[in-house]
Each structure stands twice: as structure tokens, then as C-alpha cells.
Amino acid sequence: MAPVCFVLSYWCWRQYQALTPTCGTLLLLPEKNYIEVQSLTMNVTGRLMAATIWFDIQIELKLQDEHHLKQRVFIRRDAVRESDWRLLCRLMLNAR
């Protein structure tokens, strides 16, 4: 049982790492609920469909691109300026 839990935990951690950019550019267009995240490891663009705040330290964004494909990205609070964090939270509330 322990090896299964370890493998599952490791897989979840790798998924989280793959969906969390370590650096990059964040473009927000609040009037259109549009978000673009560009980094070395990912390029995600689309309209904000849903979002979840996890313990006030990160936001999980669920985006839909122009081809109607759904994508997820995690943004950590310490990775963006405080004003951008507030704007993300406001965008998240408007998307609901």
C-alpha cells in the first residue's frame, strides 16, 4: 500500500510542477476575462472559465482557448506583485 501512495503522491507533485510556471509573463484583460501566461515551459492563453484559491497562497485557473480546449495553470501568490494578485482574485470572482 505504501508504494502505491508514494507513486500517487509523486505523480500529483509532478503534475503540479508541470502546471506551475517558475517565471514568465502574465497578461490580464479583465474586461474580456482573458488571461495569457507565457514562460519557458508553457504558453497558455484563453478565457477564464473557473478558478479556485488554495489556502490564499495560490490560484488554480481553468482556461478555455479559441479551440475550446480546456487548460489549467497554477499561479503562486509570491510569484506576482500584490496588485496583480488582487486583480487575479477580482477576475476570478467575475468569472463565476
Coordinates of C-alpha atoms in Angstrom, one line a residue:
M1 CA 0.0 0.0 0.0
A2 CA 2.8 2.4 0.8
P3 CA 4.5 2.2 -2.6
V4 CA 1.1 3.0 -4.3
C5 CA 0.7 6.1 -2.1
F6 CA 4.2 7.2 -2.8
V7 CA 3.8 6.8 -6.6
L8 CA 0.5 8.6 -6.5
S9 CA 1.9 11.4 -4.4
Y10 CA 4.9 11.7 -6.7
W11 CA 2.6 11.8 -9.8
C12 CA 0.5 14.6 -8.3
W13 CA 3.6 16.6 -7.4
R14 CA 4.9 16.3 -11.0
Q15 CA 1.6 17.3 -12.4
Y16 CA 1.5 20.4 -10.1
Q17 CA 5.1 21.2 -11.1
A18 CA 4.2 21.0 -14.8
L19 CA 1.2 23.3 -14.4
T20 CA 3.1 25.9 -12.3
P21 CA 5.4 28.3 -14.3
T22 CA 8.5 29.3 -12.3
C23 CA 8.9 32.6 -14.2
G24 CA 7.3 34.3 -17.1
T25 CA 4.8 36.9 -18.2
L26 CA 1.2 37.2 -17.2
L27 CA -1.2 39.2 -19.3
L28 CA -4.6 40.1 -17.9
L29 CA -7.5 41.6 -19.7
P30 CA -10.3 41.9 -17.1
E31 CA -13.0 43.3 -19.4
K32 CA -12.8 40.1 -21.6
N33 CA -11.8 37.6 -18.8
Y34 CA -8.8 36.9 -20.9
I35 CA -5.5 35.6 -19.4
E36 CA -2.2 34.7 -21.1
V37 CA 0.7 33.0 -19.3
Q38 CA 4.0 32.8 -21.1
S39 CA 7.0 31.1 -19.6
L40 CA 9.9 28.8 -20.7
T41 CA 7.9 25.7 -20.0
M42 CA 4.3 26.7 -21.0
N43 CA 2.3 29.1 -23.2
V44 CA -1.3 29.2 -22.0
T45 CA -3.9 31.6 -23.4
G46 CA -7.6 31.7 -23.1
R47 CA -10.8 32.9 -21.4
L48 CA -11.1 32.3 -17.7
M49 CA -13.8 29.7 -17.1
A50 CA -13.2 29.0 -13.4
A51 CA -10.7 29.5 -10.7
T52 CA -10.0 28.2 -7.2
I53 CA -8.0 29.8 -4.4
W54 CA -5.9 27.3 -2.5
F55 CA -5.3 28.4 1.1
D56 CA -4.6 32.0 0.0
I57 CA -1.2 31.1 -1.4
Q58 CA -2.1 30.0 -5.0
I59 CA -4.8 30.2 -7.6
E60 CA -5.8 27.4 -9.9
L61 CA -7.0 28.9 -13.2
K62 CA -9.1 26.9 -15.7
L63 CA -8.9 28.5 -19.1
Q64 CA -10.6 27.7 -22.4
D65 CA -8.7 28.6 -25.6
E66 CA -10.1 29.6 -29.0
H67 CA -10.3 25.9 -30.0
H68 CA -12.4 25.2 -26.9
L69 CA -9.7 23.2 -25.3
K70 CA -9.5 23.4 -21.5
Q71 CA -6.2 24.1 -19.8
R72 CA -5.1 24.6 -16.2
V73 CA -2.4 26.7 -14.6
F74 CA -1.4 27.4 -11.1
I75 CA -0.2 30.9 -10.0
R76 CA 1.5 31.3 -6.7
R77 CA 0.9 34.4 -4.6
D78 CA 4.6 35.0 -4.0
A79 CA 5.3 34.9 -7.8
V80 CA 3.3 38.0 -8.7
R81 CA 3.0 41.5 -7.4
E82 CA 0.3 42.2 -4.8
S83 CA -1.7 44.4 -7.2
D84 CA -1.7 41.6 -9.8
W85 CA -2.8 39.1 -7.1
R86 CA -5.7 41.3 -6.3
L87 CA -6.6 41.7 -10.0
L88 CA -6.5 37.9 -10.4
C89 CA -8.8 37.5 -7.4
R90 CA -11.2 40.1 -8.9
L91 CA -11.1 38.4 -12.2
M92 CA -11.8 35.1 -10.5
L93 CA -14.9 36.5 -8.8
N94 CA -16.2 37.9 -12.1
A95 CA -15.8 34.6 -13.9
R96 CA -18.3 32.9 -11.5

